Amino acid sequence: MRLTILHTSDLHANLHPWNYFTGIPAEHGLAKLATLIKRVRAASEDPVLLIDSGDTIQGSPLGTYYAQVERVSPHPVAHALNALGYDAFTPGNHDFNFGPQVLQDFVSDLRCPTLCANILRQNGDPLFRPYLIREVAGIRVGLLGLTTPRIDTWERPDYIAGLRFAPLLETAQHYLSLLRPQVDVLVLILHSGPSQLPPLRTPEHWHNPDRSGWISNKSLRGENELLALAELEGIDVILSGHTHQTIAGLGGAKALVVQPGYWGSHLSHVSLELERHGGRWQVVGKTAQLLAAEGIPADPQLLALTEPYHQATLRYIRQPIGHARCAYRGGLAARLGANPLAELLHQAQLQAVREAGLSAELSLVNICSSAGLAAGPISLQDAYSLTVYDNTLCVLEITGDILRRALEQTAGYFRQLDPEHLPADPAAVVAPEARGYTFDLYHGIDYCFDLTRPVGERLVTLQFRGQPVQPDQTFRLAINHYRAGGGGGYSMFQEAQTLWISADSIRDFLARHIHTHSPIQPIYSHNWHLIPNLAEIYFPQCLGQPQDSLLVG
């Protein structure tokens, strides 16, 4: 007998193969996975289960629109999940982002059970059903739901009033002793990921049992317990999410672990071989693979079902949220300091930190896109196009030593230059292996890179409020979570203490900042310089005058 389990996670309200942030078709979305789901079902004579492990209703403009603008029943995502016949759902942390009523309405709209054992009322009772024992073709399958308990750190207090979030390991061990004697197969539906990551994160690298070279992903305490849970006796399969990784088997783990990326990029496919021994079914073999959405046609039935929601979302994101008095240029011009786009991003981040009740002296941003803002009306899609990655915002406590090493890493974005023989094409000043997202821009310090010097020796000025930065001096830095976790080669940030992680994405903070400060006026900070002055050489028409009034953290 074979039991197949299909699994989605971190859909983030992506139903159609469309990127609402860039306004172009995309190779992700539930409609593409629907084609894969139907293919697997059609090819199988044995039972197939379909399960989702959370972060399902938030993360795209469609999710925002149907939570905050137009509430409908059934919720569009519930409508899609019901049409595909899901068997179970476990909520993720972002499913709480719109408040308890939106989540409760979504759960009520679902035809499948919602399972989560570690979200508790104050009296200790689970908010949702903790587990389900389901008989499938004579096989007793136990489904246990768990979600990251750090919802209590990220979420607004009024959204989780009266709730507490129990530790993952403790809760899992309690229910394992209860469930294992009653079931043939035990599946953990988990919205939590690994606390450490391999240097390369393709499925093949997760298979390697040697974790000596793995690095921390800057998790909060208790947030990501997948690696520990996978070592517990009695769990056959862990359907994980939260960290947006692509995992099809974890080397050295006792449980078979999968995680299918995000936004509907992949579908987890788990195959369990069972035989009867002593009157019970036993798992004798198990395999996992990830089925990619790329190149897969969208399912026409799901497209038709969700088309009205998609069109309403397009109308929503195309509406103006503000106005720009002047153009903000993106791409290389902004990275070279010839444009105020970075300062706009800094202001949005620092405003978000202040609204969370904290403060930060410094801010770090990236110009990851060639998109900018034209003078005139700004739509929500325009704002989202500036921040193409789904990053949340962190506040780290860093030292002057960490800051200096990070700045030297940033300076490696450029080739070593000879001022007398600069290339005609400004793109040629960039090192061949460099990528835009690896170049960081700072607010709150004054610094200068001398690009005539070799990599590692380019930071010639570093001051804070007119004084040289000392190695043991401490700063609070607003930074995206990817960089905070060492992404892009910035391992030094893993040495810092994490003070706060936002629930919302940086792109949402940017959109709110534009809306509340419209019409926005470009601010040229001029707090950093390059030798030679590449902005003046290549983009003189984009340069502005220093401003007397800048946002201070």
Coordinates of C-alpha atoms in Angstrom, one line a residue, residues 15-523:
L15 CA -3.5 32.2 -6.1
H16 CA -2.9 33.3 -9.7
P17 CA 0.5 33.1 -11.5
W18 CA 1.0 36.8 -11.2
N19 CA 3.5 39.0 -9.4
Y20 CA 1.5 41.9 -7.9
F21 CA 4.7 43.6 -6.9
T22 CA 6.2 43.8 -10.4
G23 CA 3.0 43.7 -12.4
I24 CA 4.1 40.8 -14.6
P25 CA 3.2 37.0 -14.9
A26 CA 5.0 34.7 -12.5
E27 CA 6.0 31.1 -12.2
H28 CA 4.3 30.6 -8.9
G29 CA 0.9 30.5 -7.4
L30 CA -1.7 27.9 -6.2
A31 CA -3.3 27.7 -9.7
K32 CA -0.1 26.2 -11.0
L33 CA 0.2 23.8 -8.1
A34 CA -3.4 22.8 -8.7
T35 CA -2.4 21.3 -12.0
L36 CA 0.3 19.3 -10.3
I37 CA -2.1 18.2 -7.5
K38 CA -4.6 17.0 -10.1
R39 CA -1.9 15.1 -12.0
V40 CA -0.8 13.3 -8.9
R41 CA -4.3 12.3 -8.0
A42 CA -5.1 11.1 -11.5
A43 CA -2.0 8.9 -11.6
S44 CA -2.5 7.3 -8.2
E45 CA -4.7 4.4 -7.4
D46 CA -3.8 4.7 -3.7
P47 CA -5.0 7.4 -1.3
V48 CA -3.7 11.0 -1.5
L49 CA -3.8 13.6 1.3
L50 CA -3.4 17.4 0.7
I51 CA -2.3 19.6 3.5
D52 CA -1.2 23.2 4.1
S53 CA 1.1 24.4 6.9
G54 CA 0.3 28.1 7.1
D55 CA 1.1 31.7 6.2
T56 CA -1.7 31.3 3.8
I57 CA -3.9 34.4 3.9
Q58 CA -1.3 37.2 4.2
G59 CA 1.6 38.4 2.0
S60 CA 0.2 39.5 -1.3
P61 CA -2.0 42.5 -2.1
L62 CA -4.9 40.0 -2.6
G63 CA -4.6 38.9 1.0
T64 CA -4.5 42.6 2.2
Y65 CA -7.4 43.6 0.0
Y66 CA -9.7 40.8 1.2
A67 CA -8.7 41.4 4.9
Q68 CA -8.8 45.2 5.1
V69 CA -10.8 46.5 2.2
E70 CA -13.5 44.0 1.1
R71 CA -14.5 41.2 3.4
V72 CA -16.2 38.3 1.6
S73 CA -17.3 34.8 2.5
P74 CA -15.9 32.5 1.6
H75 CA -12.5 34.1 1.8
P76 CA -10.8 33.8 -1.7
V77 CA -8.0 31.6 -0.4
A78 CA -10.5 29.4 1.5
H79 CA -12.6 29.2 -1.7
A80 CA -9.5 27.9 -3.6
L81 CA -8.5 25.4 -0.9
N82 CA -12.0 24.0 -0.7
A83 CA -12.2 23.6 -4.4
L84 CA -8.9 21.5 -4.3
G85 CA -10.2 19.4 -1.4
Y86 CA -7.6 20.1 1.3
D87 CA -7.6 17.7 4.2
A88 CA -6.0 19.8 6.9
F89 CA -4.6 23.3 7.6
T90 CA -2.3 24.6 10.3
P91 CA -2.0 28.4 10.7
G92 CA 1.3 30.3 10.5
N93 CA 2.4 33.4 12.3
H94 CA 1.4 35.7 9.4
D95 CA -2.1 34.3 9.4
F96 CA -2.6 36.4 12.6
N97 CA -1.5 39.7 10.9
F98 CA -5.0 40.9 10.2
G99 CA -6.4 40.2 13.6
P100 CA -8.4 37.3 15.2
Q101 CA -11.6 37.9 13.3
V102 CA -10.1 37.6 9.9
L103 CA -8.4 34.4 10.8
Q104 CA -11.4 33.0 12.5
D105 CA -13.6 33.8 9.5
F106 CA -11.1 32.1 7.2
V107 CA -11.0 29.0 9.4
S108 CA -14.8 28.9 9.4
D109 CA -14.8 29.1 5.6
L110 CA -12.6 26.1 5.3
R111 CA -14.2 22.7 4.8
C112 CA -11.1 21.0 6.2
P113 CA -10.1 20.9 9.9
T114 CA -7.7 23.5 11.3
L115 CA -5.1 21.8 13.5
C116 CA -2.7 23.4 16.0
A117 CA -1.8 22.0 19.5
N118 CA 0.4 24.8 20.9
I119 CA -1.9 27.9 20.6
L120 CA -3.7 27.9 23.9
R121 CA -6.4 29.9 25.7
Q122 CA -5.4 31.2 29.1
N123 CA -7.1 28.2 30.7
G124 CA -4.8 25.8 28.8
D125 CA -7.4 24.6 26.2
P126 CA -6.2 24.6 22.6
L127 CA -7.7 27.4 20.4
F128 CA -7.9 24.9 17.5
R129 CA -8.2 21.2 17.3
P130 CA -4.8 19.9 18.3
Y131 CA -4.8 16.7 16.2
L132 CA -6.8 14.5 14.0
I133 CA -6.8 10.7 13.6
R134 CA -8.1 9.8 10.1
E135 CA -8.5 6.4 8.6
V136 CA -7.5 6.3 5.0
A137 CA -7.9 3.0 3.1
G138 CA -7.6 1.2 6.5
I139 CA -4.5 3.2 7.5
R140 CA -4.8 5.2 10.7
V141 CA -3.1 8.5 10.0
G142 CA -2.4 10.9 12.8
L143 CA -2.1 14.6 11.9
L144 CA -0.6 16.9 14.6
G145 CA -0.4 20.6 14.0
L146 CA 2.1 23.0 15.6
T147 CA 3.1 26.6 14.8
T148 CA 6.0 28.8 15.8
P149 CA 5.4 30.2 19.3
R150 CA 7.1 33.5 18.5
I151 CA 3.8 34.9 17.4
D152 CA 3.8 36.3 20.9
T153 CA 6.8 38.4 20.0
W154 CA 5.9 39.6 16.5
E155 CA 2.1 40.1 16.7
R156 CA 0.1 43.1 18.0
P157 CA -0.9 42.4 21.6
D158 CA -4.6 43.0 20.9
Y159 CA -4.5 40.5 18.1
I160 CA -3.5 37.7 20.4
A161 CA -5.1 38.8 23.6
G162 CA -6.1 35.8 25.8
L163 CA -3.7 33.4 24.0
R164 CA -0.4 31.9 24.9
F165 CA 1.9 29.9 22.7
A166 CA 3.5 26.8 24.1
P167 CA 7.0 25.6 23.2
L168 CA 7.2 23.3 20.2
L169 CA 9.3 20.5 21.6
E170 CA 7.4 20.2 24.8
T171 CA 4.1 20.2 23.0
A172 CA 5.2 17.7 20.4
Q173 CA 6.6 15.3 23.0
H174 CA 3.3 15.4 25.0
Y175 CA 1.1 14.6 21.9
L176 CA 3.6 12.0 20.6
S177 CA 3.1 9.8 23.7
L178 CA -0.6 10.1 23.2
L179 CA -0.9 9.6 19.5
R180 CA 1.8 7.2 18.5
P181 CA 0.1 4.1 20.0
Q182 CA -3.1 4.9 18.2
V183 CA -1.9 5.4 14.6
D184 CA 0.1 3.7 11.8
V185 CA 1.5 6.9 10.4
L186 CA 2.2 10.1 12.3
V187 CA 2.5 13.3 10.3
L188 CA 3.5 16.6 12.0
I189 CA 2.1 19.7 10.2
L190 CA 4.6 22.3 11.3
H191 CA 4.9 26.1 10.7
S192 CA 8.5 26.3 11.8
G193 CA 11.8 25.8 10.1
P194 CA 15.4 25.0 10.7
S195 CA 17.4 27.2 13.0
Q196 CA 20.5 26.6 10.9
L197 CA 21.1 26.7 7.2
P198 CA 23.6 25.0 4.9
P199 CA 25.8 27.5 2.9
L200 CA 23.9 26.4 -0.3
R201 CA 20.2 25.8 0.1
T202 CA 19.2 23.6 -2.8
P203 CA 17.4 20.3 -1.8
E204 CA 20.6 18.4 -2.4
H205 CA 22.5 20.3 0.2
W206 CA 19.8 19.6 2.8
H207 CA 20.5 15.9 2.3
N208 CA 24.0 16.1 3.7
P209 CA 24.1 14.9 7.3
D210 CA 27.2 16.9 8.0
R211 CA 26.1 20.2 9.4
S212 CA 29.5 21.5 10.5
G213 CA 29.4 24.3 8.0
W214 CA 25.8 25.4 8.6
I215 CA 25.1 28.9 9.8
S216 CA 22.5 30.4 12.1
N217 CA 19.5 32.0 10.4
K218 CA 19.1 34.4 13.4
S219 CA 16.0 32.8 14.7
L220 CA 14.4 34.0 17.9
R221 CA 14.5 31.6 20.8
G222 CA 12.1 28.7 20.2
E223 CA 11.1 30.1 16.8
N224 CA 12.6 27.4 14.5
E225 CA 12.7 23.9 16.0
L226 CA 12.6 21.8 12.9
L227 CA 16.0 20.2 13.3
A228 CA 15.2 19.1 16.9
L229 CA 11.7 17.9 16.1
A230 CA 13.1 15.8 13.2
E231 CA 15.2 13.9 15.8
L232 CA 12.2 12.8 17.9
E233 CA 11.2 9.1 17.8
G234 CA 7.8 8.4 16.4
I235 CA 7.3 11.1 13.8
D236 CA 7.2 9.7 10.3
V237 CA 6.8 12.9 8.2
I238 CA 7.2 16.6 9.0
L239 CA 5.4 19.0 6.6
S240 CA 7.3 22.2 7.5
G241 CA 7.1 25.9 6.5
H242 CA 7.9 29.4 7.8
T243 CA 11.5 29.7 6.6
H244 CA 10.7 29.6 2.8
Q245 CA 13.3 26.8 2.1
T246 CA 13.2 24.1 -0.5
I247 CA 13.7 20.8 1.5
A248 CA 13.0 17.3 0.2
G249 CA 14.6 15.2 2.9
L250 CA 16.9 16.2 5.7
G251 CA 20.2 14.3 6.0
G252 CA 20.6 12.4 9.3
A253 CA 17.0 13.1 10.5
K254 CA 14.7 10.4 11.8
A255 CA 11.6 12.0 10.2
L256 CA 11.2 12.6 6.5
V257 CA 11.2 16.4 6.3
V258 CA 9.8 18.6 3.4
Q259 CA 9.4 22.3 2.9
P260 CA 8.1 23.7 -0.4
G261 CA 9.5 27.2 -0.7
Y262 CA 7.0 30.0 -0.8
W263 CA 4.3 31.8 -2.9
G264 CA 3.4 28.4 -4.4
S265 CA 6.8 27.9 -6.0
H266 CA 6.8 24.1 -5.2
L267 CA 4.5 21.3 -4.1
S268 CA 5.8 18.8 -1.6
H269 CA 5.3 15.2 -2.7
V270 CA 5.7 12.5 0.0
S271 CA 5.4 8.9 -0.8
L272 CA 5.0 6.3 2.1
E273 CA 5.2 2.6 1.4
L274 CA 3.3 0.5 4.0
E275 CA 3.0 -3.2 4.8
R276 CA 0.8 -5.0 7.3
H277 CA 2.7 -6.7 10.1
G278 CA 1.0 -8.2 13.1
G279 CA -2.4 -6.8 12.2
R280 CA -1.1 -3.2 11.7
W281 CA 0.2 -1.1 8.9
Q282 CA 3.9 -0.2 9.2
V283 CA 5.9 2.3 7.2
V284 CA 8.7 0.4 5.3
G285 CA 9.8 3.1 3.0
K286 CA 9.5 6.8 2.4
T287 CA 10.6 9.3 -0.2
A288 CA 10.1 12.9 -0.9
Q289 CA 10.5 15.3 -3.8
L290 CA 9.5 18.8 -4.6
L291 CA 7.5 19.5 -7.8
A292 CA 8.3 22.9 -9.2
A293 CA 5.6 25.2 -10.5
E294 CA 7.9 26.7 -13.1
G295 CA 6.8 25.8 -16.6
I296 CA 3.5 24.2 -15.4
P297 CA 0.3 25.6 -16.9
A298 CA -2.2 27.0 -14.4
D299 CA -5.3 25.0 -13.8
P300 CA -8.1 26.6 -15.8
Q301 CA -10.8 25.7 -13.3
L302 CA -9.0 27.3 -10.4
L303 CA -8.2 30.3 -12.5
A304 CA -11.8 30.8 -13.4
L305 CA -12.9 30.4 -9.8
T306 CA -10.5 33.0 -8.5
E307 CA -10.5 35.4 -11.5
P308 CA -12.9 37.9 -9.9
Y309 CA -10.7 38.2 -6.8
H310 CA -7.6 38.6 -9.0
Q311 CA -9.2 41.5 -11.0
A312 CA -10.4 43.2 -7.8
T313 CA -6.8 43.1 -6.5
L314 CA -5.4 44.5 -9.7
R315 CA -7.8 47.5 -9.4
Y316 CA -6.8 47.9 -5.8
I317 CA -3.0 48.0 -6.4
R318 CA -3.3 50.3 -9.3
Q319 CA -4.9 53.0 -7.2
P320 CA -2.7 55.9 -6.1
I321 CA -1.4 55.9 -2.5
G322 CA 0.6 59.1 -2.8
H323 CA 2.4 61.6 -5.0
A324 CA 6.1 62.3 -5.7
R325 CA 7.1 65.9 -6.3
C326 CA 10.2 64.7 -8.3
A327 CA 11.4 61.5 -9.8
Y328 CA 13.3 58.9 -7.8
R329 CA 15.7 56.9 -9.9
G330 CA 16.5 53.3 -9.1
G331 CA 19.2 50.9 -10.1
L332 CA 22.9 51.7 -10.3
A333 CA 22.4 55.5 -10.1
A334 CA 20.8 55.1 -6.7
R335 CA 23.5 52.7 -5.6
L336 CA 26.1 55.3 -6.5
G337 CA 24.5 57.9 -4.3
A338 CA 23.2 60.1 -7.1
N339 CA 19.6 59.7 -6.1
P340 CA 17.4 60.0 -2.9
L341 CA 15.7 56.6 -3.2
A342 CA 17.8 55.1 -0.4
E343 CA 16.9 57.9 1.9
L344 CA 13.2 57.2 1.3
L345 CA 13.7 53.6 2.3
H346 CA 15.7 54.6 5.4
Q347 CA 12.9 56.9 6.5
A348 CA 10.3 54.2 6.1
Q349 CA 12.3 51.8 8.1
L350 CA 13.1 54.2 10.9
Q351 CA 9.5 55.3 11.1
A352 CA 8.4 51.6 11.5
V353 CA 11.0 51.1 14.3
R354 CA 9.7 54.2 16.1
E355 CA 6.1 53.1 15.8
A356 CA 7.1 49.8 17.3
G357 CA 8.2 51.7 20.4
L358 CA 12.0 51.3 19.7
S359 CA 14.7 53.5 18.3
A360 CA 17.6 52.9 16.0
E361 CA 20.6 55.2 15.3
L362 CA 21.4 53.5 12.0
S363 CA 19.5 52.1 9.1
L364 CA 20.7 49.8 6.3
V365 CA 18.9 49.4 2.9
N366 CA 19.5 47.9 -0.5
I367 CA 18.5 49.1 -4.0
C368 CA 17.6 45.7 -5.4
S369 CA 15.6 46.8 -8.3
S370 CA 16.1 49.0 -11.3
A371 CA 12.6 50.4 -10.7
G372 CA 12.2 54.0 -9.4
L373 CA 9.4 56.4 -8.9
A374 CA 8.3 58.8 -11.6
A375 CA 7.1 62.3 -10.6
G376 CA 3.4 62.3 -10.1
P377 CA 1.0 59.8 -8.7
I378 CA 2.4 56.7 -6.9
S379 CA 0.4 53.5 -6.9
L380 CA 0.7 50.7 -4.4
Q381 CA 2.3 48.6 -7.1
D382 CA 4.9 51.3 -7.7
A383 CA 5.8 51.2 -4.0
Y384 CA 6.0 47.4 -4.0
S385 CA 8.2 47.4 -7.1
L386 CA 11.0 49.1 -5.1
T387 CA 11.2 46.3 -2.6
V388 CA 11.0 43.1 -4.6
Y389 CA 12.1 40.8 -1.8
D390 CA 9.7 39.7 1.0
N391 CA 11.9 40.9 3.8
T392 CA 10.8 41.7 7.3
L393 CA 12.5 44.4 9.4
C394 CA 14.9 43.8 12.3
V395 CA 16.7 45.9 14.9
L396 CA 20.1 44.6 15.7
E397 CA 22.6 45.8 18.4
I398 CA 25.9 45.9 16.6
T399 CA 29.4 47.0 17.5
G400 CA 31.6 49.4 15.7
D401 CA 33.8 46.4 14.8
I402 CA 30.9 44.6 13.1
L403 CA 29.9 47.8 11.3
R404 CA 33.4 48.3 10.0
R405 CA 33.6 44.7 8.7
A406 CA 30.2 45.0 7.0
L407 CA 31.2 48.3 5.3
E408 CA 34.3 46.7 3.9
Q409 CA 32.2 43.8 2.6
T410 CA 29.9 46.4 0.9
A411 CA 32.9 48.1 -0.7
G412 CA 33.8 44.9 -2.4
Y413 CA 30.8 45.5 -4.7
F414 CA 33.2 47.6 -6.9
R415 CA 36.2 46.7 -9.0
Q416 CA 39.5 48.3 -8.0
L417 CA 39.5 51.5 -10.1
D418 CA 42.1 53.7 -11.7
P419 CA 40.7 57.3 -11.7
E420 CA 42.6 58.1 -14.9
H421 CA 41.2 55.1 -16.8
L422 CA 37.5 54.8 -15.8
P423 CA 35.3 52.7 -18.1
A424 CA 32.7 54.5 -20.3
D425 CA 29.9 52.3 -19.1
P426 CA 29.1 52.8 -15.4
A427 CA 28.1 49.2 -15.0
A428 CA 31.7 48.2 -15.6
V429 CA 32.8 49.7 -12.3
V430 CA 30.9 46.8 -10.6
A431 CA 32.8 43.6 -9.8
P432 CA 31.8 40.8 -12.1
E433 CA 30.5 38.5 -9.3
A434 CA 28.6 41.3 -7.5
R435 CA 24.9 41.6 -7.3
G436 CA 22.8 44.7 -6.5
Y437 CA 21.3 43.2 -3.3
T438 CA 24.8 42.8 -1.8
F439 CA 25.5 46.5 -1.8
D440 CA 24.2 48.2 1.3
L441 CA 23.6 51.9 1.9
Y442 CA 23.6 53.4 5.5
H443 CA 21.8 56.2 7.2
G444 CA 23.2 57.7 10.5
I445 CA 26.9 57.4 9.9
D446 CA 29.4 59.3 7.6
Y447 CA 31.7 57.1 5.6
C448 CA 33.9 57.0 2.5
F449 CA 35.2 54.2 0.3
D450 CA 38.4 54.7 -1.7
L451 CA 37.9 52.4 -4.7
T452 CA 41.5 52.8 -5.8
R453 CA 42.5 50.6 -2.9
P454 CA 42.2 46.7 -2.8
V455 CA 39.2 45.0 -1.3
G456 CA 39.3 44.9 2.4
E457 CA 41.2 48.2 2.7
R458 CA 38.7 50.7 1.2
L459 CA 36.9 52.2 4.2
V460 CA 38.9 55.4 4.8
T461 CA 36.3 57.4 6.8
L462 CA 33.8 56.1 9.4
Q463 CA 32.2 58.6 11.8
F464 CA 29.1 58.8 14.0
R465 CA 27.9 62.3 14.8
G466 CA 31.2 63.8 13.9
Q467 CA 33.4 61.4 15.9
P468 CA 35.4 58.3 14.7
V469 CA 33.5 55.1 15.4
Q470 CA 35.2 52.9 18.0
P471 CA 35.4 49.1 17.8
D472 CA 33.5 48.5 21.0
Q473 CA 30.9 51.3 20.4
T474 CA 27.3 49.9 20.1
F475 CA 24.6 50.9 17.8
R476 CA 21.0 49.9 17.0
L477 CA 20.6 49.1 13.4
A478 CA 17.4 48.8 11.3
I479 CA 18.1 46.1 8.8
N480 CA 16.2 43.5 6.7
H481 CA 16.0 40.0 8.1
Y482 CA 17.9 38.5 5.1
R483 CA 21.0 40.6 5.8
A484 CA 20.6 40.2 9.6
G485 CA 20.9 36.5 9.1
G486 CA 24.2 36.9 7.2
G487 CA 22.6 36.7 3.8
G488 CA 24.7 38.0 0.9
G489 CA 28.0 37.0 2.6
Y490 CA 27.5 39.3 5.6
S491 CA 28.2 36.7 8.3
M492 CA 29.4 39.4 10.8
F493 CA 25.8 40.3 11.5
Q494 CA 25.3 36.9 13.0
E495 CA 27.4 38.1 15.9
A496 CA 24.9 40.8 16.7
Q497 CA 22.0 40.6 19.2
T498 CA 18.5 40.7 17.7
L499 CA 16.3 43.2 19.6
W500 CA 13.2 43.1 17.4
I501 CA 11.7 41.5 14.3
S502 CA 8.7 42.9 12.6
A503 CA 5.5 41.0 11.6
D504 CA 5.0 43.2 8.6
S505 CA 7.2 43.3 5.5
I506 CA 9.4 46.3 4.7
R507 CA 7.4 46.9 1.5
D508 CA 4.3 47.4 3.7
F509 CA 6.2 49.9 5.8
L510 CA 7.3 51.7 2.7
A511 CA 3.7 52.0 1.3
R512 CA 2.4 53.3 4.6
H513 CA 5.3 55.9 4.8
I514 CA 4.5 57.2 1.3
H515 CA 0.8 57.4 2.0
T516 CA 1.3 59.3 5.3
H517 CA 4.0 61.7 4.0
S518 CA 2.5 62.4 0.5
P519 CA 3.5 64.4 -1.4
I520 CA 7.0 63.1 -0.9
Q521 CA 10.0 65.3 -1.5
P522 CA 13.4 63.9 -2.3
I523 CA 16.0 64.2 0.4

